[in-house]
PDB file of C-alpha atoms (C1' of nucleotides) in Angstrom:
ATOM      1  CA  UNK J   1      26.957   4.326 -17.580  1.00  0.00           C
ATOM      2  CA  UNK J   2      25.638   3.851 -13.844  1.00  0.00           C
ATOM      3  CA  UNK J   3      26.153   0.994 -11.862  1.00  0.00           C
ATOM      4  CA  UNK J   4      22.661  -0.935 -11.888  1.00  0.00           C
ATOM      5  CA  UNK J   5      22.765  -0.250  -8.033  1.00  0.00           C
ATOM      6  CA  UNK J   6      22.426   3.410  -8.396  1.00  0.00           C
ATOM      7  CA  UNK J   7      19.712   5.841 -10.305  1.00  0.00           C
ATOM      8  CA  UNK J   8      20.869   9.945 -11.434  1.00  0.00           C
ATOM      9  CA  UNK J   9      18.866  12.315  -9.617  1.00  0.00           C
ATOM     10  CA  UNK J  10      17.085  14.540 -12.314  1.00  0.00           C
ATOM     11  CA  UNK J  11      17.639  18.034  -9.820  1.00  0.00           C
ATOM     12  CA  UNK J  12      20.657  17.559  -8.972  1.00  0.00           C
ATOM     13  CA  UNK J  13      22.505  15.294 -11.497  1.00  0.00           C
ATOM     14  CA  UNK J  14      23.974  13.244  -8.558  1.00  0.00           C
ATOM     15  CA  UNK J  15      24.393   8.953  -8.904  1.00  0.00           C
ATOM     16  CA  UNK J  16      21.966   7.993  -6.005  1.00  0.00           C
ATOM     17  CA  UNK J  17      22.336   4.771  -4.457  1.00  0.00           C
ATOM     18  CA  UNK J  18      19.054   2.712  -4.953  1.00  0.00           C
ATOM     19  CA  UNK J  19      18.089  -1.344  -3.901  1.00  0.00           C
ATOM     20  CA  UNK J  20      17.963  -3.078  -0.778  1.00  0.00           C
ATOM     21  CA  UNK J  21      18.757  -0.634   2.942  1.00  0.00           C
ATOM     22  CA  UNK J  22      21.696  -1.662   4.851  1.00  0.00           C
ATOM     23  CA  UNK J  23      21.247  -1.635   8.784  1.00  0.00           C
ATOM     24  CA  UNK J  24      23.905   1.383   8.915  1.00  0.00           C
ATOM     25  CA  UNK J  25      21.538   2.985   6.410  1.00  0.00           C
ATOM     26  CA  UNK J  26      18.834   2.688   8.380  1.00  0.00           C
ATOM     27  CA  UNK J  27      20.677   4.015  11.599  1.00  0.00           C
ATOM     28  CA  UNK J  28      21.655   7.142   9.732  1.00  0.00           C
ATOM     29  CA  UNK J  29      18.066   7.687   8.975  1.00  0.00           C
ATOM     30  CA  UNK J  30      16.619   6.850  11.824  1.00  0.00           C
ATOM     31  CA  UNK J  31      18.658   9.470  13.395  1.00  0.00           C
ATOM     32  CA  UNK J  32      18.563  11.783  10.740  1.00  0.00           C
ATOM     33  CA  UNK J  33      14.488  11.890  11.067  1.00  0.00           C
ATOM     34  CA  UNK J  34      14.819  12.015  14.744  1.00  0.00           C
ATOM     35  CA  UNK J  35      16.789  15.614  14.376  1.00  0.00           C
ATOM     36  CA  UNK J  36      14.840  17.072  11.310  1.00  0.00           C
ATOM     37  CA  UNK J  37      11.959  15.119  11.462  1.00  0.00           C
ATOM     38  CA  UNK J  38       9.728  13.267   9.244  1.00  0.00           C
ATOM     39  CA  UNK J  39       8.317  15.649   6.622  1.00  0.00           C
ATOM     40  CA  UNK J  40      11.188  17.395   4.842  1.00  0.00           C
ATOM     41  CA  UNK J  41      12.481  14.251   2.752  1.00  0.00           C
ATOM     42  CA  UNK J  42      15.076  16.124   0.956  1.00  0.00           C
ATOM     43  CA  UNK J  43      17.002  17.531   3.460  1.00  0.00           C
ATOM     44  CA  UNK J  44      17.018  14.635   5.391  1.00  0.00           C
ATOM     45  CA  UNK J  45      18.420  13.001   2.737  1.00  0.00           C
ATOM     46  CA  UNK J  46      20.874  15.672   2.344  1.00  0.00           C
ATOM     47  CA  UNK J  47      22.129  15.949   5.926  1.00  0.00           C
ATOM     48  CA  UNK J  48      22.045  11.755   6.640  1.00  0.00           C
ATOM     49  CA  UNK J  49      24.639  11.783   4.499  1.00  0.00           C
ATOM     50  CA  UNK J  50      22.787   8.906   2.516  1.00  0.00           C
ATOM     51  CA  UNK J  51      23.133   8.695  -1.353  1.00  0.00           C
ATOM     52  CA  UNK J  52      19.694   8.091  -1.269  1.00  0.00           C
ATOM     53  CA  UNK J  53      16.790  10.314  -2.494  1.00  0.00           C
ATOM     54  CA  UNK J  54      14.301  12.142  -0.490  1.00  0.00           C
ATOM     55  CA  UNK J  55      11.701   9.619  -1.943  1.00  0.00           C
ATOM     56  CA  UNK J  56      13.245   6.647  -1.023  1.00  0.00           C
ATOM     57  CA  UNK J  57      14.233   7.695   2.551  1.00  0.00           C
ATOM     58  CA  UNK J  58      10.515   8.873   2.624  1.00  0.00           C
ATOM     59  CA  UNK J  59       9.350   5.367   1.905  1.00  0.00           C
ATOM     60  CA  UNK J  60      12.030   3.766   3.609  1.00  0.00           C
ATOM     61  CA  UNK J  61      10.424   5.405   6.467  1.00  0.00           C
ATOM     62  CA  UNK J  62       6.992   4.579   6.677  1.00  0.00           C
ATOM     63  CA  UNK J  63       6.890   1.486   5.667  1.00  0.00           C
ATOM     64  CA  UNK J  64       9.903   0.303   7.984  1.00  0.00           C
ATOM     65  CA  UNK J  65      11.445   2.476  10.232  1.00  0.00           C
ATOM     66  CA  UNK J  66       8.185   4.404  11.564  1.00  0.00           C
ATOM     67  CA  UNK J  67       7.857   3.722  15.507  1.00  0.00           C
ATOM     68  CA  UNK J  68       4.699   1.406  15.977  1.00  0.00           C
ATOM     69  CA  UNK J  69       5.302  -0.438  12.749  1.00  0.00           C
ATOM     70  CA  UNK J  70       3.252  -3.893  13.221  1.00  0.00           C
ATOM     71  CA  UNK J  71       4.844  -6.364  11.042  1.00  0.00           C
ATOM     72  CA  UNK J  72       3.589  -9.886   9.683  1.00  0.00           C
ATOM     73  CA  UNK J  73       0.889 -12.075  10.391  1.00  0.00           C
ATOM     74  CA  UNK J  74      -2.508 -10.148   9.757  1.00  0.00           C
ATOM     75  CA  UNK J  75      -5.199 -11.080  12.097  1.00  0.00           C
ATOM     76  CA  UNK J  76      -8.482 -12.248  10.601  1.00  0.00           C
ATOM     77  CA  UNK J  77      -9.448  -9.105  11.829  1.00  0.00           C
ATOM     78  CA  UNK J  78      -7.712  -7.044  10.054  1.00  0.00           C
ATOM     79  CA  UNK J  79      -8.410  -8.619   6.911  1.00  0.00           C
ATOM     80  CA  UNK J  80     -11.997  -8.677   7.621  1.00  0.00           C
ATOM     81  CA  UNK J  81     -11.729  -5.270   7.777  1.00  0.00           C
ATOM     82  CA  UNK J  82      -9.035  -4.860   5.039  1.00  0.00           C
ATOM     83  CA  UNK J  83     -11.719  -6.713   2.730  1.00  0.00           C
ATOM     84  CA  UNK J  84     -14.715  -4.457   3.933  1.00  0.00           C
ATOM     85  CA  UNK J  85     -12.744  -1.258   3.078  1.00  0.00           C
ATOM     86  CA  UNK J  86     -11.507  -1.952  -0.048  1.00  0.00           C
ATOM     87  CA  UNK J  87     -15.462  -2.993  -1.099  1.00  0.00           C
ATOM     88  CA  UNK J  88     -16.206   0.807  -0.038  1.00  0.00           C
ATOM     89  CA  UNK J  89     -13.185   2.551  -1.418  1.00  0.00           C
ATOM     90  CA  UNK J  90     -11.397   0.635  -3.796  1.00  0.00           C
ATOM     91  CA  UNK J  91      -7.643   0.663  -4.139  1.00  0.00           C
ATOM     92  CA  UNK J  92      -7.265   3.545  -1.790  1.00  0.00           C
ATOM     93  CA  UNK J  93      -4.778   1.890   0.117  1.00  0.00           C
ATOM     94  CA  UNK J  94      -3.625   4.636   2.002  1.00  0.00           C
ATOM     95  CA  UNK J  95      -7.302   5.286   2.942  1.00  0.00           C
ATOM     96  CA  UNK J  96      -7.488   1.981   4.061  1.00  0.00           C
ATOM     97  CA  UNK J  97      -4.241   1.579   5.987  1.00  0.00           C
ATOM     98  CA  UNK J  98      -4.978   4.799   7.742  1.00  0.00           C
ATOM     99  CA  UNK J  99      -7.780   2.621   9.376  1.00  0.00           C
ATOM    100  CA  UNK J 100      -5.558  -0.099  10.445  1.00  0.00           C
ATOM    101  CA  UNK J 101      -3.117   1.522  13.229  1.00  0.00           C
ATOM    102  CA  UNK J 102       0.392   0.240  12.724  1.00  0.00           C
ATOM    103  CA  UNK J 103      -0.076  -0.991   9.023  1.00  0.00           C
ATOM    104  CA  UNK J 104       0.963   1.026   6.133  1.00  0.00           C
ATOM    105  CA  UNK J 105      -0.272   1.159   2.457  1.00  0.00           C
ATOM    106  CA  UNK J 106       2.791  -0.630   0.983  1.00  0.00           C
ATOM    107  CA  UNK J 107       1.940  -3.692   3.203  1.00  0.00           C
ATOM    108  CA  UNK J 108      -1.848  -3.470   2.777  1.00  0.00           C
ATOM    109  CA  UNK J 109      -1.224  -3.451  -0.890  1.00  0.00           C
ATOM    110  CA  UNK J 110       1.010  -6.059  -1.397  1.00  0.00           C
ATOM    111  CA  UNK J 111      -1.145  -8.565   1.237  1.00  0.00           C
ATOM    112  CA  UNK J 112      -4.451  -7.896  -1.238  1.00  0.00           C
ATOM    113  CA  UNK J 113      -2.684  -8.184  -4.348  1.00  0.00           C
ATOM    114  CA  UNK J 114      -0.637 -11.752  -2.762  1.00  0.00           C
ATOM    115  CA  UNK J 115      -3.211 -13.134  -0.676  1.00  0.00           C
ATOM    116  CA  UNK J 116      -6.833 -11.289  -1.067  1.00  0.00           C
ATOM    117  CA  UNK J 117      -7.539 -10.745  -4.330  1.00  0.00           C
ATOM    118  CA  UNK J 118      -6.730 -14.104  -5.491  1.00  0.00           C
ATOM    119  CA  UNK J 119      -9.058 -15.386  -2.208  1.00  0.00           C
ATOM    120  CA  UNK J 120     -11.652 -13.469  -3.383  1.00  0.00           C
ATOM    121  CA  UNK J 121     -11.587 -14.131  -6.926  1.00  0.00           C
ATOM    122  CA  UNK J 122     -11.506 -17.837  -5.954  1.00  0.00           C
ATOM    123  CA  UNK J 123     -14.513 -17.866  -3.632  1.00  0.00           C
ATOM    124  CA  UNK J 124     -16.562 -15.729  -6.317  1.00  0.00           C
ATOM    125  CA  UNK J 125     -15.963 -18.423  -8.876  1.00  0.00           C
ATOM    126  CA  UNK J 126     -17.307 -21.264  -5.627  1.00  0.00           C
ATOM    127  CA  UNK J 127     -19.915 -19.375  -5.250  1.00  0.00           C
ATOM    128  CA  UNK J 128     -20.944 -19.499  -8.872  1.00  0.00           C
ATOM    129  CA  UNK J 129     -21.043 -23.391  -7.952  1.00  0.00           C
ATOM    130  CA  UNK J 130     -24.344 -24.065  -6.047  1.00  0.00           C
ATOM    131  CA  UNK J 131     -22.894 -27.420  -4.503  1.00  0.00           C
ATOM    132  CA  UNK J 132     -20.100 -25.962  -2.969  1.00  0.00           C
ATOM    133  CA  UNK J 133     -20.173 -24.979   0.827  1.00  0.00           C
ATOM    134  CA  UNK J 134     -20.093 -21.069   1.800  1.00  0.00           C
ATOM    135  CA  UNK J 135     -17.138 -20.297   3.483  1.00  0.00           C
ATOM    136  CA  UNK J 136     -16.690 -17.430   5.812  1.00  0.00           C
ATOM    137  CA  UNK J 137     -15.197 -15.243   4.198  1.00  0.00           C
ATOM    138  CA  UNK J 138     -17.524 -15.715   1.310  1.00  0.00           C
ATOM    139  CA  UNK J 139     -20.180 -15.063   3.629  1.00  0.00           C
ATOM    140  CA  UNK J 140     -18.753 -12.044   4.929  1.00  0.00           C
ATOM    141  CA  UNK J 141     -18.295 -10.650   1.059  1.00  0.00           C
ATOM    142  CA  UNK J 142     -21.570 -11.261   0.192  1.00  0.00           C
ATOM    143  CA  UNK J 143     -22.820  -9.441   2.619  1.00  0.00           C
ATOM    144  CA  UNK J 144     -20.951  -6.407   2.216  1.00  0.00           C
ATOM    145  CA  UNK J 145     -21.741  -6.444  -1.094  1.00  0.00           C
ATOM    146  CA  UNK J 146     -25.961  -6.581  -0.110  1.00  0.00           C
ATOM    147  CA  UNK J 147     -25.150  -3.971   2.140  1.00  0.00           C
ATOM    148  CA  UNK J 148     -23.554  -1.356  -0.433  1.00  0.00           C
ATOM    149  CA  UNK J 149     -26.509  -2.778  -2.844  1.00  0.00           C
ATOM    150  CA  UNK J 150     -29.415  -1.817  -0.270  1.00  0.00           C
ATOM    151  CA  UNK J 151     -27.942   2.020  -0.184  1.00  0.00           C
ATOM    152  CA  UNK J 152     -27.961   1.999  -4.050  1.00  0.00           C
ATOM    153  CA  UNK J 153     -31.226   1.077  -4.188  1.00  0.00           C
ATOM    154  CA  UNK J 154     -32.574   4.189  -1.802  1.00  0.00           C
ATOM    155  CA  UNK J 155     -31.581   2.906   1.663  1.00  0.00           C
ATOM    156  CA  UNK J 156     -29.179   4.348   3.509  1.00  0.00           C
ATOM    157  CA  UNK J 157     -28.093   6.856   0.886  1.00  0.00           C
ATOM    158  CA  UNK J 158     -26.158   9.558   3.311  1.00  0.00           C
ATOM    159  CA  UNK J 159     -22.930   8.224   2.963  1.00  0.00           C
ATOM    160  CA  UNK J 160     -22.543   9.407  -0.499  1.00  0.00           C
ATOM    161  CA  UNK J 161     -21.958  12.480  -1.661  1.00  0.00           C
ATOM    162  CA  UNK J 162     -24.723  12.665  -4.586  1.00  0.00           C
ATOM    163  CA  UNK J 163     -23.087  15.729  -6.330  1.00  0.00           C
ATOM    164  CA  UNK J 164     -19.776  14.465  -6.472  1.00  0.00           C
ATOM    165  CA  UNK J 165     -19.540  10.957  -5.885  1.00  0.00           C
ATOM    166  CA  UNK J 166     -17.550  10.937  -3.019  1.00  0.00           C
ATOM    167  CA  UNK J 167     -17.914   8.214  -0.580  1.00  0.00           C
ATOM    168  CA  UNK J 168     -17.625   9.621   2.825  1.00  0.00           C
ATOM    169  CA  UNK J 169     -16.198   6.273   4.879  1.00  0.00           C
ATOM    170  CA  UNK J 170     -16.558   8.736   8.529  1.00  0.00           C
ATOM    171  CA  UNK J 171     -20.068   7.505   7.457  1.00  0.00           C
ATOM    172  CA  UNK J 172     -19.475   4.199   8.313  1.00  0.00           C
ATOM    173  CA  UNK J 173     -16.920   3.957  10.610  1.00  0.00           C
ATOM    174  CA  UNK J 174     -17.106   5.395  14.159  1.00  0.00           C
ATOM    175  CA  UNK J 175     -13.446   6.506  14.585  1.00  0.00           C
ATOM    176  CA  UNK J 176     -14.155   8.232  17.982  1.00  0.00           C
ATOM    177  CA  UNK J 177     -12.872   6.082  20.338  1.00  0.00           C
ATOM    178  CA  UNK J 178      -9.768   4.498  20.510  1.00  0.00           C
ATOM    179  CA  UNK J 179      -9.731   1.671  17.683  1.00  0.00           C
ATOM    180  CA  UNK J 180     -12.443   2.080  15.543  1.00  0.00           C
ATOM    181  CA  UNK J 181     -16.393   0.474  14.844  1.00  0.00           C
ATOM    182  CA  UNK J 182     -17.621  -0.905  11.535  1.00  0.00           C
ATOM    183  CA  UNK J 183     -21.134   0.606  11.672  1.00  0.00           C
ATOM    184  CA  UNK J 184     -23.479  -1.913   9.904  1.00  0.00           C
ATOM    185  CA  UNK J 185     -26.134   0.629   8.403  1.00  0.00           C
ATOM    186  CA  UNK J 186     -27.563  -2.560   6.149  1.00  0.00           C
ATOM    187  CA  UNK J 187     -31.351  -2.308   7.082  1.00  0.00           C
ATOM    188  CA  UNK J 188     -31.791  -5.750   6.187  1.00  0.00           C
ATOM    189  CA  UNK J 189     -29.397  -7.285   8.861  1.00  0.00           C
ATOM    190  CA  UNK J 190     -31.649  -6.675  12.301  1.00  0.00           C
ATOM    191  CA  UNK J 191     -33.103  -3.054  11.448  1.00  0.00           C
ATOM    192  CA  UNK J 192     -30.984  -1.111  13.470  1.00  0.00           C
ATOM    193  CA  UNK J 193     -27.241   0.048  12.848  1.00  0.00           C
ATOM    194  CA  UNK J 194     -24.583  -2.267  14.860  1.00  0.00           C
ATOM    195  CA  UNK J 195     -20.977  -1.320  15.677  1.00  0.00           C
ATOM    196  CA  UNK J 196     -18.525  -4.283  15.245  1.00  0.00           C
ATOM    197  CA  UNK J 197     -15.160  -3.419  17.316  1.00  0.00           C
ATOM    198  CA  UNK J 198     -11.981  -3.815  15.704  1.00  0.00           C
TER     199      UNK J 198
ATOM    200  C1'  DA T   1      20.136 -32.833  -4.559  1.00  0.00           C
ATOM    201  C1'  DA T   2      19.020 -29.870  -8.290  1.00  0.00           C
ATOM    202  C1'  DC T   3      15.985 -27.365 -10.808  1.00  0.00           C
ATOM    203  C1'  DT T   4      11.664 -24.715 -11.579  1.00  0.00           C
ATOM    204  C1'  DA T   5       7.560 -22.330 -10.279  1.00  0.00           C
ATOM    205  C1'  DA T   6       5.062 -19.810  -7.033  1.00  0.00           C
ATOM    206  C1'  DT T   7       4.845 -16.609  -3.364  1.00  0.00           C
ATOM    207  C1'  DA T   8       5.866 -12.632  -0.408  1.00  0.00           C
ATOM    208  C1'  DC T   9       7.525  -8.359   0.266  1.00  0.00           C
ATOM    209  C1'  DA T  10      10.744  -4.379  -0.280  1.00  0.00           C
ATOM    210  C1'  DA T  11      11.706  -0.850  -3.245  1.00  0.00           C
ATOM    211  C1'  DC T  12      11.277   1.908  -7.523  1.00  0.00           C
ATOM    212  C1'  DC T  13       8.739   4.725 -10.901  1.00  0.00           C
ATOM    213  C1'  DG T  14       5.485   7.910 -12.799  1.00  0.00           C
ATOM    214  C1'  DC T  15       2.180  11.155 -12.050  1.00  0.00           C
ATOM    215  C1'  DG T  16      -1.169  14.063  -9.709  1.00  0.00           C
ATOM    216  C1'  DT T  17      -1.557  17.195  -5.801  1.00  0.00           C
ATOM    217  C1'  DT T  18       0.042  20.440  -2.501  1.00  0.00           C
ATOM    218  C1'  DC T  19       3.278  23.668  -0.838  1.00  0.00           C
ATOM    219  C1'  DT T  20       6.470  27.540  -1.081  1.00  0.00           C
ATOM    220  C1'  DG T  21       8.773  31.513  -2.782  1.00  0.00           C
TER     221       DG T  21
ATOM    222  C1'  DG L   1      -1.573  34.087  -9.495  1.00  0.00           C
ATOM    223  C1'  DC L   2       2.226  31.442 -11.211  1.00  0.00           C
ATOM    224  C1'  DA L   3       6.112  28.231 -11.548  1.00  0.00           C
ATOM    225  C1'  DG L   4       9.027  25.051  -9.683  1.00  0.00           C
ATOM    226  C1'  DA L   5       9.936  21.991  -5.868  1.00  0.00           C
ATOM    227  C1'  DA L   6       8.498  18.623  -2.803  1.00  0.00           C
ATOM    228  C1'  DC L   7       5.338  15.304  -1.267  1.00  0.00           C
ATOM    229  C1'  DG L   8       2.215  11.374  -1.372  1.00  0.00           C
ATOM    230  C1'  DC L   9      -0.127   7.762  -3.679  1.00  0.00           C
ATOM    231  C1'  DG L  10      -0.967   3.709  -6.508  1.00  0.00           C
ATOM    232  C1'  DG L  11       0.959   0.609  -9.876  1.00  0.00           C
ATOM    233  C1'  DT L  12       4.711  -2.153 -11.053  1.00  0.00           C
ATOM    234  C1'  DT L  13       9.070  -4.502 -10.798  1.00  0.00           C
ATOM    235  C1'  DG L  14      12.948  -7.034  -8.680  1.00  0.00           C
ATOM    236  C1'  DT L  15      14.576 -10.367  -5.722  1.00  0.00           C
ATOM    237  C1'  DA L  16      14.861 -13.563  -1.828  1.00  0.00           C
ATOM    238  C1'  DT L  17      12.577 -17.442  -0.009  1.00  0.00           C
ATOM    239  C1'  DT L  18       9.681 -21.506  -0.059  1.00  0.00           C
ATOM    240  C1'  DA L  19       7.253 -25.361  -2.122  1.00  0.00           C
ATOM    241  C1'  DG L  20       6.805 -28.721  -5.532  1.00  0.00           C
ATOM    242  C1'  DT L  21       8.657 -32.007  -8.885  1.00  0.00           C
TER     243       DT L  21
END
DNA sequence: AACTAATACAACCGCGTTCTG
DNA sequence: GCAGAACGCGGTTGTATTAGT
């Protein structure tokens, strides 16, 4: 029987270690990616020297070690926008942290699932309460919920791939210059489309 | 001060997709 | 074109920390 630390690699048989990365861990991977590079997982795990899987060094990886990491403290922003993709593409989250430079999906997950969803599932039951003030963020729900509404009702239909669909977010975003624009196609807003910069 | 509950986040797991021989 | 290996993603779990009683 294994050690609860440690997990048996189905390929090769071999007791992999599994749990928390030490800081000597991470050195050997960092330098291990740094020769072989970040794409094949298995040899890297192999020639680190880690008994650690390909998978887990992957993750290990980019969610941690990755140069340009940003770590903590999401800027109302980013959760603006964090809130705006997930209305378009649902629990893509690799989708959405591709939008966010510096985040990664793990992070974005875990911040909707701690802090987001439960925000949003709280303001949705406020503003089933007509007395209760609008907040912000309610605010900004609402109306990118009216927005996605107005192109289901024969606005701005373009975005959407009829045959399959397939939401096309390059649609809505303007990802041309450095950083990104929301572009606000909502007719109803001011008529025209407006870029918000991230 | 001690205990419990809630929260935040790192890591694991399973599975679908893509790549390679 | 096919099969097996490897990768990548999303869901879930485990655990350390913090807040509340």
């Amino acid at each position: 029987m294994a050690p609860k630390n440690t997990v048996t690699d189905a390929s090769t048989k071999k007791v992999m270690s599994k749990g928390a990365w030490t800081a000597e861990e991470d050195n050997k991977l960092a330098h291990c990616v740094e020769v072989h590079g970040a794409k094949r997982w298995k040899t890297v795990a192999l020639k680190s020297g880690l008994n650690r899987c390909g998978k887990s060094c992957r993750l290990r990886w980019m969610n941690y070690l990755r140069p340009n990491i940003k770590r903590g403290n999401i800027s109302y922003d980013e959760e603006d926008l964090i809130i705006r993709l997930h209305k378009l593409l649902g629990n893509r989250w690799s989708l959405i942290a591709g939008r966010l430079p510096g985040r990664t999906d793990n992070e974005i997950k875990n911040y909707w699932n701690s802090h987001l969803s439960k925000k949003i599932i709280d303001q949705t039951q406020k503003e089933k309460m007509p007395d209760q003030p609008s907040t912000p963020l309610a605010t900004m729900h609402q109306k990118t919920s009216d927005a996605i509404q107005v192109e289901e009702e024969g606005g701005a239909r373009e975005a959407w791939n009829l045959e399959t669909g397939n939401f096309d977010v390059n649609e809505f975003f303007d990802f041309s210059a450095e950083g990104f624009y929301w572009v606000d196609k909502s007719p109803q807003l001011d008529g025209d489309s407006v870029a918000h910069r991230s």
